[in-house]
Amino acid sequence: MKKAGFAKLLALARVEWRLRQQSTFLGFLWTMLNPALLFAVMYAVFEHSFGSRQSDYAMFLVIGIVEWNFFSSATNCALTSLQRRAPIIKNYPVSPETVVLASLLSVYFSHLLELAALGTLVLLFGASPSLSWLWLAPLDILYLCLVAGTGMLLAWLGVFYFDIERIWAIALMAGFFLTPIFYPLDVVNEVKRRLLEFSPLTAAVESLRLIFSGAPPSHEALLCLAFWAVPALIAGFTALRLARAKIGDAL
Amino acid sequence: MNAVTAKGIYKIFRLETPRSDVFSALIKFLSGHTPRRPFTALENISFELVPGKILALCGPNGSGKTTLLKVLAGILRPTSGSVSLAGKKACLLGFSSILQDRLTVEDNARLCAVFFELEGPIRKNTSRLLEEAGLEEFRQGRMGDLSSGMRIRLPFMAALNSGASVFLVDEALAVGDAAFQQKCLDKFRGLKAAGAAIVLATHNLKLAETLADEVLLLAAGRQLFKGPFKDMPQGYDR
C-alpha cells in the first residue's frame, strides 16, 4: 500500500473510531462496559456450573469474552462497512480494502484498550508480569489477520448478497457456543473437543488464557490460528481486489 | 503532451432487477432468465485535453457527465476503452460525501487534507485548510451545524491546495452563495493560468461559455459534439 493509501486508511479508521465513540451517550466507556456487563451476566449464570471445574473462573471467563468480543464486533463492523461508506467509495478514489480495513482497525483500537484493561486486571488479581506476555504480539497479529480476512470476505459478500448480514448473525451465535468462552474444553467429550480445538477462535482464546496465566501458547494453537488466518487474509484481499469494479458498480 | 486522454470509453452497468424472494429467484434461475439487464451509460467517448485548458461536460440529467468524470477519476472502471491522466489529479465529485456531520470541523479538515493528499504534516495542513476556508472560528464546532455553502469550502480548498495538475469537478457552482461562486470562478481561472487541466461537468451553459475552452456535449451516454461553445449545435442550448 502506498504512503497516501496508508494515510487514508489511518484517517478513515480514526473517523470510524470517533463516530463509534460519539454515537452513544456513554461513548468510549462502552468499550469497557460492553464486555464487563456480559461478564457480569455470564458469571452469575455459569459460575455455579463451571466454577468448580475451572480454577479462577472469573479470569477464565473475562479473557474468553474479550477475545470473542473483538472477533464478533470487528466482523460485524466490516460486513456493513462498504455500504456505510458507499458515498466515499462512489466519489473518491479509495479502494474497498482501505474502507474495510479502516473499519476493522477502529474496532482493533478498542480491542487493544480491552487488552490493556485485562492486563491491569490480571495484575490487580495478584499476578506479576511475565515473559510469556511477549507472546501477546504474535498472537494478536495472527488473530488480527484472521479477523481482517474474515471481515474482507464478509464485506465483499455483503455488497452482493444482503442476506449475509442475517446469516452472519446466526453464525456468530453458533460460534459463541462452539468456542470455549464460558466453559472449559474438558466438559465436552474427546471427539468434540478435537473438533473444537481445530477452530481458530478456540486457539486464540486458549492461547490468550495461557499467556495471561504466565505460560507460552502451545505451538499447535498458533499453527492452527496461522492455518486459518493466512488463507483468510489472502482470500479476503483477493476477493476485494478482483471484485473492485463490480463493487463500484453495485454500490 | 495531453493532460487527459480518453479513447473509446464504454461503460455498461449491469442493472439489478428488484430483489425477490427465494422461490421467485429459483423460478427465474430454472427458467434461465437473468435477474440483471445491461445499461449503457457511456458509448464510445473520446477526447483529449491539454494543460491549461478547461473542458465543460454538458448535457441533460442522465446523459453520463458524472459517470464520465468517475471513469476519468478511476472510481469506475470503463467496460472498454482507456483513460490516461498526466500528473496528480484532484476529484471534486459529490463534494460533501467525505464530510462527517457528527465530527468536528477540525476532524473534517484533517480528513480532507489526507484524502486530497496535501503535501506536508497533517496538522499543519489542517490548520491551513481551516484558515483558507474561513472556518477557524468553528474549529471545534460540529460539521453538521454549518450551512451547505460553508461545508463545501473544506473539500474545495483541499482540492485547490493539493498541487494537482488535473481537476475533475462535478457541478462545482451548484451550491454556495454568489461570493463563493465568484471565488470558485477566480480559482478555476487561476488554476488554468497556472497550467492545470480542468474537466468540469455543469448544467450552467453560461458558465461553460465564459469559463471553458471547449464543450463536450453528451446525450444518453453518447458524444454529440466536442468543440468551442460558439460552435455547439442549436437546440440544446438556445
Short mmCIF file of C-alpha atoms in Angstrom, two decimals:
data_model
loop_
_atom_site.label_atom_id
_atom_site.label_comp_id
_atom_site.label_asym_id
_atom_site.label_seq_id
_atom_site.Cartn_x
_atom_site.Cartn_y
_atom_site.Cartn_z
CA MET A 1 0.00 0.00 0.00
CA LYS A 2 1.36 3.41 -0.98
CA LYS A 3 2.04 6.13 1.59
CA ALA A 4 -1.07 8.11 0.57
CA GLY A 5 -3.19 4.94 0.74
CA PHE A 6 -1.87 4.18 4.23
CA ALA A 7 -2.62 7.75 5.35
CA LYS A 8 -6.19 7.36 4.05
CA LEU A 9 -6.53 4.06 5.90
CA LEU A 10 -5.48 5.64 9.20
CA ALA A 11 -7.64 8.73 8.62
CA LEU A 12 -10.72 6.61 7.90
CA ALA A 13 -10.00 4.37 10.89
CA ARG A 14 -9.78 7.48 13.06
CA VAL A 15 -13.13 8.69 11.70
CA GLU A 16 -14.77 5.29 12.30
CA TRP A 17 -13.38 5.18 15.84
CA ARG A 18 -14.58 8.69 16.64
CA LEU A 19 -18.01 8.07 15.15
CA ARG A 20 -18.37 4.88 17.15
CA GLN A 21 -17.44 6.64 20.36
CA GLN A 22 -19.56 9.72 19.74
CA SER A 23 -22.70 7.96 18.62
CA THR A 24 -23.64 6.80 22.10
CA PHE A 25 -24.25 8.61 25.36
CA LEU A 26 -21.54 6.72 27.23
CA GLY A 27 -19.18 6.85 24.26
CA PHE A 28 -15.73 5.45 25.00
CA LEU A 29 -16.93 3.83 28.25
CA TRP A 30 -18.85 1.26 26.20
CA THR A 31 -15.50 -0.18 25.14
CA MET A 32 -15.14 -1.41 28.73
CA LEU A 33 -18.77 -1.63 29.75
CA ASN A 34 -19.87 -3.97 26.99
CA PRO A 35 -17.59 -6.89 27.96
CA ALA A 36 -17.99 -6.02 31.66
CA LEU A 37 -21.79 -6.31 31.51
CA LEU A 38 -21.64 -9.53 29.50
CA PHE A 39 -19.14 -10.88 32.02
CA ALA A 40 -21.40 -9.99 34.98
CA VAL A 41 -24.38 -11.79 33.45
CA MET A 42 -22.45 -14.88 32.36
CA TYR A 43 -20.54 -15.16 35.61
CA ALA A 44 -23.79 -15.04 37.57
CA VAL A 45 -25.31 -17.77 35.38
CA PHE A 46 -22.38 -20.14 34.81
CA GLU A 47 -20.17 -19.81 37.88
CA HIS A 48 -22.22 -22.44 39.64
CA SER A 49 -21.82 -24.92 36.77
CA PHE A 50 -18.21 -24.40 35.75
CA GLY A 51 -16.62 -22.61 38.72
CA SER A 52 -15.77 -25.90 40.46
CA ARG A 53 -14.18 -27.42 37.34
CA GLN A 54 -12.20 -24.36 36.31
CA SER A 55 -9.88 -22.59 38.74
CA ASP A 56 -10.01 -18.80 38.62
CA TYR A 57 -13.23 -18.95 36.60
CA ALA A 58 -13.71 -15.17 36.63
CA MET A 59 -10.43 -14.57 34.79
CA PHE A 60 -11.10 -17.54 32.52
CA LEU A 61 -14.44 -16.02 31.52
CA VAL A 62 -13.32 -12.43 31.08
CA ILE A 63 -10.44 -13.45 28.77
CA GLY A 64 -12.81 -15.51 26.66
CA ILE A 65 -15.27 -12.62 26.38
CA VAL A 66 -12.61 -10.05 25.43
CA GLU A 67 -11.15 -12.26 22.70
CA TRP A 68 -14.56 -13.22 21.32
CA ASN A 69 -15.83 -9.66 21.51
CA PHE A 70 -13.15 -8.47 19.10
CA PHE A 71 -13.98 -11.13 16.51
CA SER A 72 -17.71 -10.52 16.77
CA SER A 73 -17.61 -6.69 16.75
CA ALA A 74 -14.94 -6.38 14.06
CA THR A 75 -16.53 -8.80 11.58
CA ASN A 76 -19.95 -7.20 12.10
CA CYS A 77 -18.47 -3.76 11.55
CA ALA A 78 -16.59 -4.90 8.43
CA LEU A 79 -19.64 -6.62 6.94
CA THR A 80 -21.55 -3.36 6.51
CA SER A 81 -18.53 -1.10 6.00
CA LEU A 82 -18.74 -0.85 2.22
CA GLN A 83 -22.42 0.09 2.30
CA ARG A 84 -21.88 2.57 5.14
CA ARG A 85 -19.03 4.25 3.31
CA ALA A 86 -20.59 3.97 -0.16
CA PRO A 87 -20.73 7.77 -0.64
CA ILE A 88 -16.96 7.99 -0.21
CA ILE A 89 -16.25 4.98 -2.43
CA LYS A 90 -18.53 6.41 -5.11
CA ASN A 91 -16.95 9.85 -5.13
CA TYR A 92 -13.32 9.48 -4.13
CA PRO A 93 -10.60 7.21 -5.49
CA VAL A 94 -10.27 4.93 -2.46
CA SER A 95 -10.04 1.14 -2.60
CA PRO A 96 -12.63 -1.12 -0.95
CA GLU A 97 -9.81 -2.81 1.00
CA THR A 98 -8.93 0.52 2.60
CA VAL A 99 -12.51 1.11 3.69
CA VAL A 100 -12.95 -2.38 5.18
CA LEU A 101 -9.56 -2.38 6.90
CA ALA A 102 -10.28 1.06 8.37
CA SER A 103 -13.47 -0.21 9.99
CA LEU A 104 -11.57 -3.23 11.35
CA LEU A 105 -8.78 -1.05 12.69
CA SER A 106 -11.26 1.16 14.53
CA VAL A 107 -12.51 -1.92 16.40
CA TYR A 108 -8.94 -3.10 16.91
CA PHE A 109 -8.16 0.15 18.78
CA SER A 110 -10.94 -0.77 21.23
CA HIS A 111 -9.59 -4.31 21.47
CA LEU A 112 -6.14 -3.01 22.40
CA LEU A 113 -7.71 -0.94 25.17
CA GLU A 114 -9.59 -4.01 26.38
CA LEU A 115 -6.34 -5.99 26.42
CA ALA A 116 -4.68 -3.21 28.40
CA ALA A 117 -7.57 -3.28 30.88
CA LEU A 118 -7.29 -7.08 31.01
CA GLY A 119 -3.57 -6.85 31.79
CA THR A 120 -4.31 -4.38 34.58
CA LEU A 121 -6.98 -6.70 35.94
CA VAL A 122 -4.57 -9.65 35.94
CA LEU A 123 -2.04 -7.57 37.87
CA LEU A 124 -4.69 -6.44 40.35
CA PHE A 125 -5.58 -10.08 40.99
CA GLY A 126 -2.04 -10.59 42.20
CA ALA A 127 -0.25 -11.99 39.17
CA SER A 128 3.04 -10.48 38.12
CA PRO A 129 4.01 -9.69 34.53
CA SER A 130 5.96 -12.49 32.92
CA LEU A 131 7.96 -13.02 29.76
CA SER A 132 5.06 -15.02 28.36
CA TRP A 133 3.21 -11.73 27.89
CA LEU A 134 5.55 -11.06 24.96
CA TRP A 135 3.59 -13.75 23.09
CA LEU A 136 0.68 -11.30 23.02
CA ALA A 137 2.17 -9.57 19.97
CA PRO A 138 2.44 -12.56 17.62
CA LEU A 139 -0.88 -13.95 18.87
CA ASP A 140 -2.66 -10.67 18.29
CA ILE A 141 -1.12 -10.22 14.84
CA LEU A 142 -2.31 -13.67 13.78
CA TYR A 143 -5.72 -13.02 15.29
CA LEU A 144 -5.93 -9.65 13.53
CA CYS A 145 -5.08 -11.37 10.22
CA LEU A 146 -7.89 -13.87 10.80
CA VAL A 147 -10.38 -11.13 11.65
CA ALA A 148 -9.25 -8.95 8.72
CA GLY A 149 -9.53 -11.82 6.25
CA THR A 150 -12.96 -12.83 7.51
CA GLY A 151 -14.08 -9.20 7.57
CA MET A 152 -12.99 -8.57 3.98
CA LEU A 153 -14.71 -11.72 2.73
CA LEU A 154 -17.91 -10.74 4.53
CA ALA A 155 -17.76 -7.16 3.22
CA TRP A 156 -17.32 -8.47 -0.32
CA LEU A 157 -20.27 -10.84 0.01
CA GLY A 158 -22.34 -8.20 1.83
CA VAL A 159 -22.30 -5.91 -1.20
CA PHE A 160 -23.92 -8.51 -3.44
CA TYR A 161 -25.99 -10.59 -1.01
CA PHE A 162 -27.91 -8.69 1.65
CA ASP A 163 -28.81 -11.97 3.35
CA ILE A 164 -25.24 -12.30 4.58
CA GLU A 165 -25.93 -9.91 7.44
CA ARG A 166 -28.62 -12.21 8.84
CA ILE A 167 -26.68 -15.39 8.14
CA TRP A 168 -23.62 -13.97 9.89
CA ALA A 169 -25.69 -13.07 12.97
CA ILE A 170 -26.72 -16.73 13.23
CA ALA A 171 -23.18 -17.94 12.53
CA LEU A 172 -21.85 -15.70 15.29
CA MET A 173 -24.36 -17.04 17.76
CA ALA A 174 -23.32 -20.58 16.88
CA GLY A 175 -19.66 -19.57 17.08
CA PHE A 176 -20.16 -18.16 20.56
CA PHE A 177 -21.37 -21.52 21.84
CA LEU A 178 -18.84 -23.51 19.81
CA THR A 179 -15.93 -21.59 21.30
CA PRO A 180 -14.85 -22.29 24.88
CA ILE A 181 -15.69 -18.82 26.13
CA PHE A 182 -17.68 -19.66 29.25
CA TYR A 183 -16.98 -23.39 29.55
CA PRO A 184 -13.68 -25.27 29.85
CA LEU A 185 -12.85 -27.59 26.97
CA ASP A 186 -12.76 -30.65 29.20
CA VAL A 187 -16.55 -30.57 29.72
CA VAL A 188 -17.06 -31.85 26.17
CA ASN A 189 -16.17 -35.37 25.03
CA GLU A 190 -12.88 -36.22 23.32
CA VAL A 191 -14.19 -36.20 19.73
CA LYS A 192 -16.00 -32.88 20.08
CA ARG A 193 -13.03 -31.40 21.87
CA ARG A 194 -10.72 -32.28 19.00
CA LEU A 195 -13.13 -30.63 16.58
CA LEU A 196 -13.39 -27.51 18.72
CA GLU A 197 -9.61 -27.35 19.01
CA PHE A 198 -9.39 -27.09 15.23
CA SER A 199 -11.28 -23.79 15.38
CA PRO A 200 -9.05 -20.71 15.15
CA LEU A 201 -11.22 -19.00 17.73
CA THR A 202 -10.59 -21.75 20.24
CA ALA A 203 -6.88 -21.44 19.50
CA ALA A 204 -6.95 -17.67 20.05
CA VAL A 205 -8.97 -17.81 23.27
CA GLU A 206 -6.99 -20.69 24.81
CA SER A 207 -3.67 -19.10 23.85
CA LEU A 208 -4.60 -15.78 25.46
CA ARG A 209 -5.56 -17.62 28.65
CA LEU A 210 -2.22 -19.40 28.71
CA ILE A 211 -0.32 -16.15 28.14
CA PHE A 212 -2.06 -14.35 31.00
CA SER A 213 -1.52 -17.36 33.25
CA GLY A 214 2.22 -16.98 32.69
CA ALA A 215 2.77 -19.79 30.16
CA PRO A 216 3.56 -19.53 26.44
CA PRO A 217 0.81 -20.56 24.00
CA SER A 218 1.06 -24.04 22.51
CA HIS A 219 2.66 -24.39 19.10
CA GLU A 220 -0.34 -26.37 17.91
CA ALA A 221 -2.69 -23.50 18.75
CA LEU A 222 -0.53 -20.92 16.98
CA LEU A 223 -0.20 -23.16 13.95
CA CYS A 224 -3.94 -23.70 13.90
CA LEU A 225 -4.52 -19.96 14.04
CA ALA A 226 -2.00 -19.35 11.24
CA PHE A 227 -3.55 -22.18 9.22
CA TRP A 228 -6.85 -20.27 9.12
CA ALA A 229 -5.61 -16.69 9.31
CA VAL A 230 -3.19 -16.60 6.38
CA PRO A 231 -5.54 -18.12 3.77
CA ALA A 232 -8.41 -15.97 5.07
CA LEU A 233 -6.33 -12.82 4.66
CA ILE A 234 -5.19 -13.77 1.16
CA ALA A 235 -8.73 -14.74 0.15
CA GLY A 236 -10.17 -11.50 1.56
CA PHE A 237 -7.66 -9.28 -0.23
CA THR A 238 -8.02 -11.21 -3.48
CA ALA A 239 -11.82 -11.12 -3.39
CA LEU A 240 -11.94 -7.35 -2.87
CA ARG A 241 -9.21 -6.68 -5.44
CA LEU A 242 -10.83 -8.82 -8.14
CA ALA A 243 -14.32 -7.50 -7.46
CA ARG A 244 -13.28 -3.85 -7.21
CA ALA A 245 -15.02 -2.78 -10.42
CA LYS A 246 -18.12 -4.82 -9.64
CA ILE A 247 -18.29 -3.41 -6.12
CA GLY A 248 -18.08 0.13 -7.52
CA ASP A 249 -20.92 -0.61 -9.93
CA ALA A 250 -23.03 -2.40 -7.31
CA LEU A 251 -22.75 0.43 -4.79
CA MET B 1 1.60 16.22 -24.09
CA ASN B 2 -2.06 15.77 -23.17
CA ALA B 3 -3.17 16.19 -19.58
CA VAL B 4 -6.20 13.98 -20.16
CA THR B 5 -6.66 11.39 -22.90
CA ALA B 6 -9.81 9.32 -23.21
CA LYS B 7 -10.09 6.77 -26.01
CA GLY B 8 -13.27 4.92 -26.96
CA ILE B 9 -14.74 4.74 -23.48
CA TYR B 10 -17.71 2.48 -22.95
CA LYS B 11 -19.33 1.99 -19.57
CA ILE B 12 -22.02 -0.63 -19.28
CA PHE B 13 -23.70 -1.24 -15.94
CA ARG B 14 -25.50 -4.45 -15.10
CA LEU B 15 -28.65 -3.15 -13.51
CA GLU B 16 -30.22 -5.42 -10.95
CA THR B 17 -33.90 -6.11 -11.23
CA PRO B 18 -35.78 -5.70 -7.94
CA ARG B 19 -34.87 -8.34 -5.37
CA SER B 20 -37.41 -11.05 -4.94
CA ASP B 21 -37.98 -13.91 -2.53
CA VAL B 22 -36.14 -17.20 -2.79
CA PHE B 23 -38.94 -19.03 -4.63
CA SER B 24 -39.27 -16.49 -7.44
CA ALA B 25 -35.48 -16.37 -7.66
CA LEU B 26 -35.48 -20.15 -8.06
CA ILE B 27 -38.12 -19.96 -10.79
CA LYS B 28 -36.06 -17.30 -12.57
CA PHE B 29 -32.96 -19.47 -12.28
CA LEU B 30 -34.70 -22.55 -13.65
CA SER B 31 -36.29 -20.62 -16.50
CA GLY B 32 -32.92 -19.14 -17.45
CA HIS B 33 -33.95 -15.51 -17.09
CA THR B 34 -31.19 -13.31 -15.81
CA PRO B 35 -32.13 -11.01 -12.96
CA ARG B 36 -29.95 -8.24 -14.42
CA ARG B 37 -30.11 -6.12 -17.54
CA PRO B 38 -27.33 -4.12 -19.21
CA PHE B 39 -27.45 -0.35 -19.26
CA THR B 40 -25.04 1.60 -21.47
CA ALA B 41 -24.08 4.74 -19.58
CA LEU B 42 -21.22 5.79 -21.88
CA GLU B 43 -20.77 4.90 -25.53
CA ASN B 44 -17.52 5.47 -27.40
CA ILE B 45 -16.38 8.68 -25.72
CA SER B 46 -13.03 10.04 -26.91
CA PHE B 47 -11.33 13.35 -26.26
CA GLU B 48 -8.03 14.95 -25.38
CA LEU B 49 -7.31 17.89 -23.13
CA VAL B 50 -4.01 19.74 -22.99
CA PRO B 51 -2.65 21.52 -19.88
CA GLY B 52 -4.02 24.99 -19.26
CA LYS B 53 -7.42 24.24 -20.81
CA ILE B 54 -10.90 23.75 -19.41
CA LEU B 55 -13.37 21.25 -20.86
CA ALA B 56 -17.03 21.59 -19.88
CA LEU B 57 -19.16 18.44 -19.92
CA CYS B 58 -22.72 19.45 -20.76
CA GLY B 59 -25.92 17.54 -21.25
CA PRO B 60 -29.23 16.80 -19.57
CA ASN B 61 -29.62 14.71 -16.42
CA GLY B 62 -28.68 11.09 -17.08
CA SER B 63 -26.53 11.94 -20.08
CA GLY B 64 -23.40 10.43 -18.47
CA LYS B 65 -21.49 13.51 -17.25
CA THR B 66 -20.87 12.25 -13.74
CA THR B 67 -20.20 8.70 -14.93
CA LEU B 68 -17.57 10.04 -17.34
CA LEU B 69 -15.96 12.04 -14.53
CA LYS B 70 -15.90 8.93 -12.33
CA VAL B 71 -14.28 6.91 -15.10
CA LEU B 72 -11.67 9.64 -15.57
CA ALA B 73 -11.09 9.71 -11.81
CA GLY B 74 -10.55 5.94 -11.70
CA ILE B 75 -13.53 5.45 -9.39
CA LEU B 76 -15.36 3.44 -12.04
CA ARG B 77 -13.55 1.13 -14.42
CA PRO B 78 -14.55 1.53 -18.08
CA THR B 79 -16.05 -1.56 -19.69
CA SER B 80 -13.76 -0.87 -22.63
CA GLY B 81 -11.53 1.94 -23.77
CA SER B 82 -8.72 3.67 -21.96
CA VAL B 83 -8.07 6.75 -19.87
CA SER B 84 -4.74 8.36 -19.11
CA LEU B 85 -4.10 11.36 -16.92
CA ALA B 86 -0.74 13.10 -16.75
CA GLY B 87 0.12 14.21 -13.23
CA LYS B 88 -1.72 14.28 -9.94
CA LYS B 89 -5.50 14.50 -10.04
CA ALA B 90 -7.99 16.08 -7.66
CA CYS B 91 -11.59 14.91 -7.78
CA LEU B 92 -14.44 17.12 -6.67
CA LEU B 93 -17.34 14.77 -7.23
CA GLY B 94 -20.05 14.63 -4.63
CA PHE B 95 -18.32 17.33 -2.59
CA SER B 96 -19.86 16.58 0.73
CA SER B 97 -19.66 12.78 0.73
CA ILE B 98 -16.33 12.94 2.55
CA LEU B 99 -17.73 15.15 5.30
CA GLN B 100 -18.90 13.66 8.59
CA ASP B 101 -21.65 15.69 10.21
CA ARG B 102 -21.19 14.28 13.71
CA LEU B 103 -17.48 15.10 13.86
CA THR B 104 -15.88 18.48 14.43
CA VAL B 105 -14.94 20.87 11.64
CA GLU B 106 -11.29 20.26 12.54
CA ASP B 107 -11.69 16.48 12.18
CA ASN B 108 -13.24 17.03 8.77
CA ALA B 109 -10.47 19.38 7.69
CA ARG B 110 -7.98 16.71 8.68
CA LEU B 111 -9.86 14.11 6.65
CA CYS B 112 -9.94 16.39 3.60
CA ALA B 113 -6.22 17.11 3.94
CA VAL B 114 -5.48 13.37 3.86
CA PHE B 115 -7.93 12.47 1.10
CA PHE B 116 -6.69 15.22 -1.22
CA GLU B 117 -3.12 14.17 -0.44
CA LEU B 118 -1.82 17.57 0.62
CA GLU B 119 1.96 17.66 0.94
CA GLY B 120 3.40 18.21 4.40
CA PRO B 121 2.45 17.46 8.01
CA ILE B 122 -1.25 16.71 8.54
CA ARG B 123 -1.61 19.07 11.50
CA LYS B 124 -0.16 21.99 9.57
CA ASN B 125 -2.33 21.23 6.54
CA THR B 126 -5.43 21.00 8.73
CA SER B 127 -4.80 24.47 10.17
CA ARG B 128 -4.05 25.88 6.73
CA LEU B 129 -7.29 24.45 5.33
CA LEU B 130 -9.36 25.84 8.18
CA GLU B 131 -7.79 29.23 7.69
CA GLU B 132 -8.25 29.30 3.92
CA ALA B 133 -11.84 28.08 4.20
CA GLY B 134 -12.54 30.81 6.76
CA LEU B 135 -13.71 28.22 9.28
CA GLU B 136 -11.13 28.70 12.02
CA GLU B 137 -13.66 30.09 14.49
CA PHE B 138 -15.79 26.93 14.01
CA ARG B 139 -12.82 24.58 14.50
CA GLN B 140 -14.39 22.74 17.45
CA GLY B 141 -17.99 23.04 16.21
CA ARG B 142 -19.95 20.18 14.67
CA MET B 143 -19.72 19.93 10.90
CA GLY B 144 -23.46 19.26 10.67
CA ASP B 145 -24.20 22.67 12.18
CA LEU B 146 -22.65 24.51 9.23
CA SER B 147 -24.62 25.59 6.17
CA SER B 148 -24.12 23.61 2.96
CA GLY B 149 -22.21 26.50 1.42
CA MET B 150 -19.80 26.64 4.34
CA ARG B 151 -19.39 22.86 4.41
CA ILE B 152 -18.14 22.51 0.85
CA ARG B 153 -15.39 25.05 1.39
CA LEU B 154 -13.27 22.38 3.05
CA PRO B 155 -13.08 19.81 0.23
CA PHE B 156 -12.92 22.61 -2.32
CA MET B 157 -9.98 24.31 -0.62
CA ALA B 158 -8.31 20.94 -0.07
CA ALA B 159 -8.56 20.19 -3.79
CA LEU B 160 -7.17 23.58 -4.74
CA ASN B 161 -4.23 23.19 -2.38
CA SER B 162 -3.49 19.61 -3.41
CA GLY B 163 -0.95 20.60 -6.05
CA ALA B 164 -2.88 18.60 -8.65
CA SER B 165 -2.46 19.29 -12.34
CA VAL B 166 -5.76 17.71 -13.40
CA PHE B 167 -9.06 18.70 -11.77
CA LEU B 168 -12.27 16.74 -12.20
CA VAL B 169 -15.18 18.80 -10.98
CA ASP B 170 -18.88 17.95 -10.82
CA GLU B 171 -21.32 20.83 -10.53
CA ALA B 172 -18.95 22.98 -8.52
CA LEU B 173 -21.15 26.03 -8.60
CA ALA B 174 -24.48 24.36 -7.89
CA VAL B 175 -24.10 25.10 -4.20
CA GLY B 176 -22.78 28.06 -2.28
CA ASP B 177 -23.63 31.72 -2.37
CA ALA B 178 -22.73 34.28 -5.05
CA ALA B 179 -19.49 35.21 -3.27
CA PHE B 180 -18.39 31.56 -3.11
CA GLN B 181 -19.30 31.03 -6.76
CA GLN B 182 -17.23 34.05 -7.77
CA LYS B 183 -14.36 32.74 -5.65
CA CYS B 184 -14.63 29.37 -7.45
CA LEU B 185 -14.53 31.06 -10.83
CA ASP B 186 -11.47 33.07 -9.87
CA LYS B 187 -9.77 29.95 -8.56
CA PHE B 188 -10.52 27.99 -11.74
CA ARG B 189 -9.10 30.80 -13.86
CA GLY B 190 -6.04 30.91 -11.62
CA LEU B 191 -5.54 27.15 -11.93
CA LYS B 192 -5.94 27.34 -15.69
CA ALA B 193 -3.40 30.15 -15.92
CA ALA B 194 -1.03 28.04 -13.84
CA GLY B 195 -1.28 25.24 -16.41
CA ALA B 196 -3.85 22.94 -14.83
CA ALA B 197 -6.32 20.99 -16.95
CA ILE B 198 -9.91 21.07 -15.70
CA VAL B 199 -12.83 18.85 -16.69
CA LEU B 200 -16.00 20.40 -15.37
CA ALA B 201 -19.49 18.90 -15.52
CA THR B 202 -22.19 21.55 -15.47
CA HIS B 203 -25.76 22.35 -16.40
CA ASN B 204 -24.88 26.02 -16.39
CA LEU B 205 -24.32 26.91 -20.05
CA LYS B 206 -23.35 30.47 -19.20
CA LEU B 207 -20.56 29.09 -17.06
CA ALA B 208 -19.48 26.76 -19.86
CA GLU B 209 -19.44 29.68 -22.28
CA THR B 210 -17.43 32.04 -20.08
CA LEU B 211 -15.04 29.57 -18.47
CA ALA B 212 -14.47 26.62 -20.78
CA ASP B 213 -12.26 26.44 -23.84
CA GLU B 214 -14.27 23.55 -25.21
CA VAL B 215 -17.56 21.82 -24.58
CA LEU B 216 -18.25 18.11 -24.74
CA LEU B 217 -21.98 17.61 -25.21
CA LEU B 218 -23.42 14.31 -24.06
CA ALA B 219 -26.87 12.81 -24.50
CA ALA B 220 -27.87 9.33 -23.31
CA GLY B 221 -24.19 8.43 -22.94
CA ARG B 222 -23.26 9.45 -26.47
CA GLN B 223 -20.87 12.17 -27.51
CA LEU B 224 -22.93 14.60 -29.62
CA PHE B 225 -20.44 17.40 -30.00
CA LYS B 226 -16.97 18.49 -28.97
CA GLY B 227 -15.59 21.93 -29.74
CA PRO B 228 -15.82 25.59 -28.81
CA PHE B 229 -19.07 26.69 -27.20
CA LYS B 230 -19.93 29.02 -30.09
CA ASP B 231 -19.99 26.06 -32.48
CA MET B 232 -22.30 23.97 -30.31
CA PRO B 233 -25.34 22.81 -32.31
CA GLN B 234 -28.54 24.78 -31.90
CA GLY B 235 -31.26 23.20 -29.89
CA TYR B 236 -29.55 22.00 -26.77
CA ASP B 237 -28.64 25.45 -25.52
CA ARG B 238 -30.52 28.03 -27.42
#
